[in-house]
PDB file of C-alpha atoms in Angstrom:
ATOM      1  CA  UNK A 287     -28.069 100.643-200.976  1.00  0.00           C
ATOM      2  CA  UNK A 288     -27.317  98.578-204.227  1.00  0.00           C
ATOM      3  CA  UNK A 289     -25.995  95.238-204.024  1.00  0.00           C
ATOM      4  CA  UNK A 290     -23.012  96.215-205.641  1.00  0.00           C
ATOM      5  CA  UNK A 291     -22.215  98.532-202.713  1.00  0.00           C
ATOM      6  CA  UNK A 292     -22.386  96.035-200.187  1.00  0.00           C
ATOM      7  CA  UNK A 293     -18.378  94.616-200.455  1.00  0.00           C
ATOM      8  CA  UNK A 294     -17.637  98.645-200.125  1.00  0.00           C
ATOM      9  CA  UNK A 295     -19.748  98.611-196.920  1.00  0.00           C
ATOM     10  CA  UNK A 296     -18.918  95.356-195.703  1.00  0.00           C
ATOM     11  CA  UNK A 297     -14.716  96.648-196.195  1.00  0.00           C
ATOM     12  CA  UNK A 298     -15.875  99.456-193.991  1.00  0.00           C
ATOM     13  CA  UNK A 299     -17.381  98.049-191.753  1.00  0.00           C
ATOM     14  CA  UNK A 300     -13.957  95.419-191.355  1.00  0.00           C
ATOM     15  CA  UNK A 301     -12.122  98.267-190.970  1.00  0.00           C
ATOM     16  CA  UNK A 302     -14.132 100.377-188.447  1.00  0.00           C
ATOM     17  CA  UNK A 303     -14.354  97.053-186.355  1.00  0.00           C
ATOM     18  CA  UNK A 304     -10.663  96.302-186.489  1.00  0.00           C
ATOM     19  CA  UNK A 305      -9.388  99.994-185.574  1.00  0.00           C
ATOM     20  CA  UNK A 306     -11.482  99.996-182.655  1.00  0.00           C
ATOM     21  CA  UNK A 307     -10.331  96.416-181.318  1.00  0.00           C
ATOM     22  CA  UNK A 308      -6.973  98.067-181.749  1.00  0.00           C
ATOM     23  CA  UNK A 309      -7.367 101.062-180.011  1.00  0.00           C
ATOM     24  CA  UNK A 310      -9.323  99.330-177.354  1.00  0.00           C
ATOM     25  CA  UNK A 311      -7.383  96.192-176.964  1.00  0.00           C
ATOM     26  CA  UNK A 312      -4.875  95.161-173.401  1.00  0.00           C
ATOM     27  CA  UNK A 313      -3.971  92.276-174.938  1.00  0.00           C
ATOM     28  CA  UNK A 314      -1.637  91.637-177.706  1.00  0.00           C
ATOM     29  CA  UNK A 315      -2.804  88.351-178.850  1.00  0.00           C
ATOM     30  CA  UNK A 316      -6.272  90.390-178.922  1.00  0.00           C
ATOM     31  CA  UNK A 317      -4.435  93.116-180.829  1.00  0.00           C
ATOM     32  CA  UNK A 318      -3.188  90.657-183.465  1.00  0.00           C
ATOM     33  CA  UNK A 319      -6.495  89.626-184.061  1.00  0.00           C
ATOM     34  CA  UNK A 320      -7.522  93.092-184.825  1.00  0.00           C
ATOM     35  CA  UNK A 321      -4.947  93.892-186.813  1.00  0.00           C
ATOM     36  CA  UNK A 322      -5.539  90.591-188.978  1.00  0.00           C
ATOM     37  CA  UNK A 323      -9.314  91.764-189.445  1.00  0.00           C
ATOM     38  CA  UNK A 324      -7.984  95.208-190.610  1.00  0.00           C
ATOM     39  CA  UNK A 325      -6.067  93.718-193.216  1.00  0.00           C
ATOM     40  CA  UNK A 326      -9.017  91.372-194.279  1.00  0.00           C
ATOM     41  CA  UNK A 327     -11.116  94.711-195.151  1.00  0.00           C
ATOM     42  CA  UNK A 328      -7.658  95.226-197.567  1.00  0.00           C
ATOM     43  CA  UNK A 329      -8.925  91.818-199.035  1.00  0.00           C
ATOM     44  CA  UNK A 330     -12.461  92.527-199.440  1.00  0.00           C
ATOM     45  CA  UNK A 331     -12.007  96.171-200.727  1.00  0.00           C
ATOM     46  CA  UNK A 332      -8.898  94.899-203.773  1.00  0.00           C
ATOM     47  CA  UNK A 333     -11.511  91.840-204.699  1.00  0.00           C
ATOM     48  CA  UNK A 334     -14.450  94.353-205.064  1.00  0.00           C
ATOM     49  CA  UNK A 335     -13.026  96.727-206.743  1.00  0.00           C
ATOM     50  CA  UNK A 336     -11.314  93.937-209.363  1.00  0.00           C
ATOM     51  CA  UNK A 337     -15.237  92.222-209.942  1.00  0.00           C
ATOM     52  CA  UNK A 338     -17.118  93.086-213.175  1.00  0.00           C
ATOM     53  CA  UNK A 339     -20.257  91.569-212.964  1.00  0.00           C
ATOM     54  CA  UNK A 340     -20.785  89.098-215.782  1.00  0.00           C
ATOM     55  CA  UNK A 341     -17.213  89.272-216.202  1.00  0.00           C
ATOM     56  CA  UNK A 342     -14.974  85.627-217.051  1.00  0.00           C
ATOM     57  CA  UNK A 343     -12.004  85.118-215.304  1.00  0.00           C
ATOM     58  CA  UNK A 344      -8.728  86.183-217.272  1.00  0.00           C
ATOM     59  CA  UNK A 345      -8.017  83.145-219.430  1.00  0.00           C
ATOM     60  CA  UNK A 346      -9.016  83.726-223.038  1.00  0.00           C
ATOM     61  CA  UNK A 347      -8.200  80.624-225.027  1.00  0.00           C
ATOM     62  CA  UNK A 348     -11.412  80.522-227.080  1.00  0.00           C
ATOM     63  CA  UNK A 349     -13.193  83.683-225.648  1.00  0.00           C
ATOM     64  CA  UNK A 350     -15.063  86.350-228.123  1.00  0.00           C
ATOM     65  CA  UNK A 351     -12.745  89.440-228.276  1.00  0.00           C
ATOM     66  CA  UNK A 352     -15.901  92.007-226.828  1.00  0.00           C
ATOM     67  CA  UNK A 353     -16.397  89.525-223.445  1.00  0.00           C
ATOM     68  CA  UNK A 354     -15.640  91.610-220.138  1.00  0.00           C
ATOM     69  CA  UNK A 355     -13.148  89.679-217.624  1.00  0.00           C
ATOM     70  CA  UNK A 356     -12.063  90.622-214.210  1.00  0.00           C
ATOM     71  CA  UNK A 357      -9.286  92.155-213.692  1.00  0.00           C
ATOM     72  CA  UNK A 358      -6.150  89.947-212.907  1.00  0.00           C
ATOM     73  CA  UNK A 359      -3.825  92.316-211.387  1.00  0.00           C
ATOM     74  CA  UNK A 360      -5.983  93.241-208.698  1.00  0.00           C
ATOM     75  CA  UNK A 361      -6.764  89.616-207.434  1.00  0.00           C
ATOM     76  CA  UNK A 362      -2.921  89.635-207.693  1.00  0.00           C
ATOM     77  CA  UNK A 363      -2.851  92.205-205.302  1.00  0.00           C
ATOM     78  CA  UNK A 364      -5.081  90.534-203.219  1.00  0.00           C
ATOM     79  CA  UNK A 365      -3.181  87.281-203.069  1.00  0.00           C
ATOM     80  CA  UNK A 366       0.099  89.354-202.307  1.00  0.00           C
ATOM     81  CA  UNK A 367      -1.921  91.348-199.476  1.00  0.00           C
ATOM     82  CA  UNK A 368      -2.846  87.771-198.084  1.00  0.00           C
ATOM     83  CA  UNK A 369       0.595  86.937-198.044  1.00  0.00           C
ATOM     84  CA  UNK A 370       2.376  89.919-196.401  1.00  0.00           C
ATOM     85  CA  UNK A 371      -0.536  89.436-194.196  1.00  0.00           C
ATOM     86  CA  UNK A 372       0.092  85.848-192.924  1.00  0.00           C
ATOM     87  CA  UNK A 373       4.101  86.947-192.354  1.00  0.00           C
ATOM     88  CA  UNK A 374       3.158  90.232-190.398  1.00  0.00           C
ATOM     89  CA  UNK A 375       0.358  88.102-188.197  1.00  0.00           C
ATOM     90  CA  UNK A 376       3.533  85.181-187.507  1.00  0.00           C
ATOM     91  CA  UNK A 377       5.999  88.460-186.722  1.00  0.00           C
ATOM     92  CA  UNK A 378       3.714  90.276-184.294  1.00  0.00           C
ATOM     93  CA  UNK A 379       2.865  86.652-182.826  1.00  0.00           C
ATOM     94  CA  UNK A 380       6.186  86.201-182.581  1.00  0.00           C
ATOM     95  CA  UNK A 381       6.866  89.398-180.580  1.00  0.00           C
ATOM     96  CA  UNK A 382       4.253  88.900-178.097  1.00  0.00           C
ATOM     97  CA  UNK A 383       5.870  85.281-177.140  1.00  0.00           C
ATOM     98  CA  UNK A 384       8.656  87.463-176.572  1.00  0.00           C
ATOM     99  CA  UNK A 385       7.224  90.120-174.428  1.00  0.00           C
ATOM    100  CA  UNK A 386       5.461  87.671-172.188  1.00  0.00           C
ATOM    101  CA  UNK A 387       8.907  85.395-171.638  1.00  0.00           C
ATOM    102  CA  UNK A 388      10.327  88.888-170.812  1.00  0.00           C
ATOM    103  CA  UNK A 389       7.544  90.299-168.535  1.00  0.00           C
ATOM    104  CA  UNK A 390       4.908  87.792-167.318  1.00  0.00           C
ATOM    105  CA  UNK A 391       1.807  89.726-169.261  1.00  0.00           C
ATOM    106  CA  UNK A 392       0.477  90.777-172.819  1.00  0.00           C
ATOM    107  CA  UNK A 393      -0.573  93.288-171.422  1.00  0.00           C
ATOM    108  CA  UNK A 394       0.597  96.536-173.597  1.00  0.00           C
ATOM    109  CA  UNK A 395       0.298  99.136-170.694  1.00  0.00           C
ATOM    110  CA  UNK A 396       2.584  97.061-168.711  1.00  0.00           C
ATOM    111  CA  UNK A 397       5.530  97.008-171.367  1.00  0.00           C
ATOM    112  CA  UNK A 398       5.927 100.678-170.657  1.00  0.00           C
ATOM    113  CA  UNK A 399       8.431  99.469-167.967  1.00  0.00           C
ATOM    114  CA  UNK A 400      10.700  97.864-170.799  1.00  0.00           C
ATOM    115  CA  UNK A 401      11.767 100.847-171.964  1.00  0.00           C
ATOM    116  CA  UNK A 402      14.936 101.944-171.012  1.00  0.00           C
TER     117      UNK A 402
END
């Protein structure tokens, strides 16, 4: 495996960890968490595949035109993904305050009885 392979892996391996904390998780605090690390892989994966190595960052006041830079719209991206990630982390937070005032536990098998 190449160094430059290793953001691809370590995405992956983000990923792989957080699906499986989801799928295995009975809390929802502890299913936040997961979900956060899921979207962290997001992060990893837009910021490797933006990197040029050797690359400047995208400001070109006195620059030669033939020097490489990284590209700008994907670190963009990645700010934006950190973003929508923050607000979905505070609204799912949010919700589980909500579930335990309503039934004593964060437990998701025991919110089957709110349904109606």
């Amino acid at each position: 495996m190449t160094l430059e392979a290793l953001p691809y892996v370590v995405a992956g391996w983000l990923l792989l960890a957080g699906l499986y904390g989801i799928v295995t998780s009975r809390n929802l605090v502890h299913l936040v968490v997961c979900v956060t690390v899921v979207q962290s892989s997001t992060y990893l994966l837009l910021l490797a595949v933006g990197f040029r190595s050797g690359a400047i960052p995208p400001i070109f006041p006195d620059a030669p035109l033939d020097t490489p830079a990284v590209d700008p719209i994907v670190q963009s991206l990645a700010v934006t993904d950190a973003v929508v990630s923050a607000t979905v982390t505070a609204l799912l937070l949010a919700l589980a305050i909500q579930a335990h005032k309503r039934t004593g536990t964060l437990d998701p098998d025991d919110l089957r009885t709110m349904r109606g």
